[in-house]
Amino acid sequence: MAYGHYIITLFFVVKLHDLVCSQADELAAWIIIVIILGVLLLLGILVLIGIRIFMELRYRYEYQQWLKEKESARFGQQENPLYTKATTDIDNPLYDKKKRQKEKEAEASEM
């Protein structure tokens, strides 16, 4: 009985004789790997472009809805319903003193 040498890997058992392959087989394997990686890269780019197009169309739809809502607003352009005018006026007492002093000086110089 002849026993061969085997390598036990995580998923399968490979005979050592099968691991030795020609350069043509190795080149074919590299070509297949490059093609698979290229296809995956292309699919990823297409998915990103698709997401971008979907988001752009969604934003345009939302903007059109906002324009329609803006046109149907019930208040005019001159008034804002959210704005409330100030209810108190605060005078600066120091400013008033200087103003009164200048007025007194102006009256005194006129006489």
Short mmCIF file of C-alpha atoms in Angstrom, two decimals:
data_model
loop_
_atom_site.label_atom_id
_atom_site.label_comp_id
_atom_site.label_asym_id
_atom_site.label_seq_id
_atom_site.Cartn_x
_atom_site.Cartn_y
_atom_site.Cartn_z
CA MET A 1 0.00 0.00 0.00
CA ALA A 2 1.36 3.41 -0.94
CA TYR A 3 0.77 6.33 1.30
CA GLY A 4 1.02 9.88 -0.03
CA HIS A 5 1.84 13.00 1.93
CA TYR A 6 -1.19 15.14 2.75
CA ILE A 7 -1.63 18.69 4.05
CA ILE A 8 -4.62 19.30 6.26
CA THR A 9 -5.97 22.82 5.83
CA LEU A 10 -8.88 24.57 7.44
CA PHE A 11 -11.44 23.49 4.83
CA PHE A 12 -10.05 20.51 2.91
CA VAL A 13 -7.27 17.99 2.62
CA VAL A 14 -4.83 18.48 -0.26
CA LYS A 15 -2.37 15.95 -1.52
CA LEU A 16 1.15 17.40 -1.82
CA HIS A 17 1.41 16.19 -5.39
CA ASP A 18 -1.59 18.32 -6.33
CA LEU A 19 0.06 21.46 -4.92
CA VAL A 20 2.84 21.34 -7.48
CA CYS A 21 1.44 22.92 -10.61
CA SER A 22 2.86 24.32 -13.77
CA GLN A 23 3.42 28.01 -14.42
CA ALA A 24 0.54 28.07 -16.90
CA ASP A 25 -1.86 26.94 -14.18
CA GLU A 26 -0.45 29.55 -11.82
CA LEU A 27 -0.87 32.29 -14.44
CA ALA A 28 -4.44 31.21 -15.10
CA ALA A 29 -5.15 31.34 -11.37
CA TRP A 30 -3.75 34.89 -11.15
CA ILE A 31 -5.82 35.97 -14.15
CA ILE A 32 -8.97 34.59 -12.56
CA ILE A 33 -8.15 36.34 -9.25
CA VAL A 34 -7.55 39.67 -11.00
CA ILE A 35 -10.80 39.34 -12.98
CA ILE A 36 -12.79 38.55 -9.82
CA LEU A 37 -11.26 41.49 -7.94
CA GLY A 38 -11.90 43.80 -10.90
CA VAL A 39 -15.54 42.73 -11.10
CA LEU A 40 -15.97 43.28 -7.36
CA LEU A 41 -14.37 46.71 -7.59
CA LEU A 42 -16.59 47.62 -10.54
CA LEU A 43 -19.70 46.45 -8.69
CA GLY A 44 -18.72 48.52 -5.63
CA ILE A 45 -18.25 51.62 -7.75
CA LEU A 46 -21.59 51.03 -9.50
CA VAL A 47 -23.33 50.65 -6.13
CA LEU A 48 -21.82 53.94 -4.91
CA ILE A 49 -22.89 55.72 -8.10
CA GLY A 50 -26.38 54.24 -7.76
CA ILE A 51 -26.66 55.46 -4.16
CA ARG A 52 -25.50 58.93 -5.21
CA ILE A 53 -28.07 59.09 -8.02
CA PHE A 54 -30.83 57.92 -5.67
CA MET A 55 -29.90 60.54 -3.07
CA GLU A 56 -29.76 63.29 -5.69
CA LEU A 57 -33.23 62.39 -6.98
CA ARG A 58 -34.57 62.25 -3.41
CA TYR A 59 -33.11 65.69 -2.58
CA ARG A 60 -34.58 67.19 -5.75
CA TYR A 61 -38.01 65.76 -4.85
CA GLU A 62 -37.81 67.16 -1.32
CA TYR A 63 -36.72 70.56 -2.67
CA GLN A 64 -39.69 70.67 -5.07
CA GLN A 65 -42.02 69.80 -2.17
CA TRP A 66 -40.48 72.61 -0.12
CA LEU A 67 -40.98 75.10 -2.97
CA LYS A 68 -44.65 74.09 -3.25
CA GLU A 69 -45.08 74.49 0.51
CA LYS A 70 -43.38 77.89 0.42
CA GLU A 71 -45.70 79.12 -2.35
CA SER A 72 -48.80 78.01 -0.46
CA ALA A 73 -47.82 79.87 2.72
CA ARG A 74 -50.59 82.08 4.07
CA PHE A 75 -48.47 85.00 5.26
CA GLY A 76 -47.00 87.66 3.06
CA GLN A 77 -43.35 88.25 2.42
CA GLN A 78 -43.30 91.37 4.64
CA GLU A 79 -44.40 89.75 7.87
CA ASN A 80 -42.96 86.83 9.75
CA PRO A 81 -45.39 85.03 12.08
CA LEU A 82 -42.55 83.76 14.26
CA TYR A 83 -41.10 87.20 14.99
CA THR A 84 -42.33 89.17 17.98
CA LYS A 85 -41.34 92.77 18.51
CA ALA A 86 -39.54 93.86 21.65
CA THR A 87 -41.96 94.88 24.40
CA THR A 88 -39.57 96.92 26.54
CA ASP A 89 -37.25 99.79 25.77
CA ILE A 90 -34.18 100.32 27.93
CA ASP A 91 -32.45 103.68 27.91
CA ASN A 92 -28.79 104.06 28.73
CA PRO A 93 -28.58 106.62 31.57
CA LEU A 94 -24.95 107.52 30.80
CA TYR A 95 -25.80 108.24 27.21
CA ASP A 96 -28.62 110.54 28.28
CA LYS A 97 -26.27 112.48 30.63
CA LYS A 98 -23.78 113.14 27.86
CA LYS A 99 -26.57 114.14 25.50
CA ARG A 100 -28.02 116.56 28.06
CA GLN A 101 -24.59 118.06 28.77
CA LYS A 102 -24.02 118.69 25.07
CA GLU A 103 -27.47 120.28 24.77
CA LYS A 104 -26.73 122.56 27.77
CA GLU A 105 -23.36 123.52 26.29
CA ALA A 106 -24.98 124.25 22.95
CA GLU A 107 -27.65 126.45 24.65
CA ALA A 108 -25.00 128.26 26.68
CA SER A 109 -22.88 129.01 23.64
CA GLU A 110 -25.90 130.38 21.78
CA MET A 111 -26.56 132.97 24.43
#
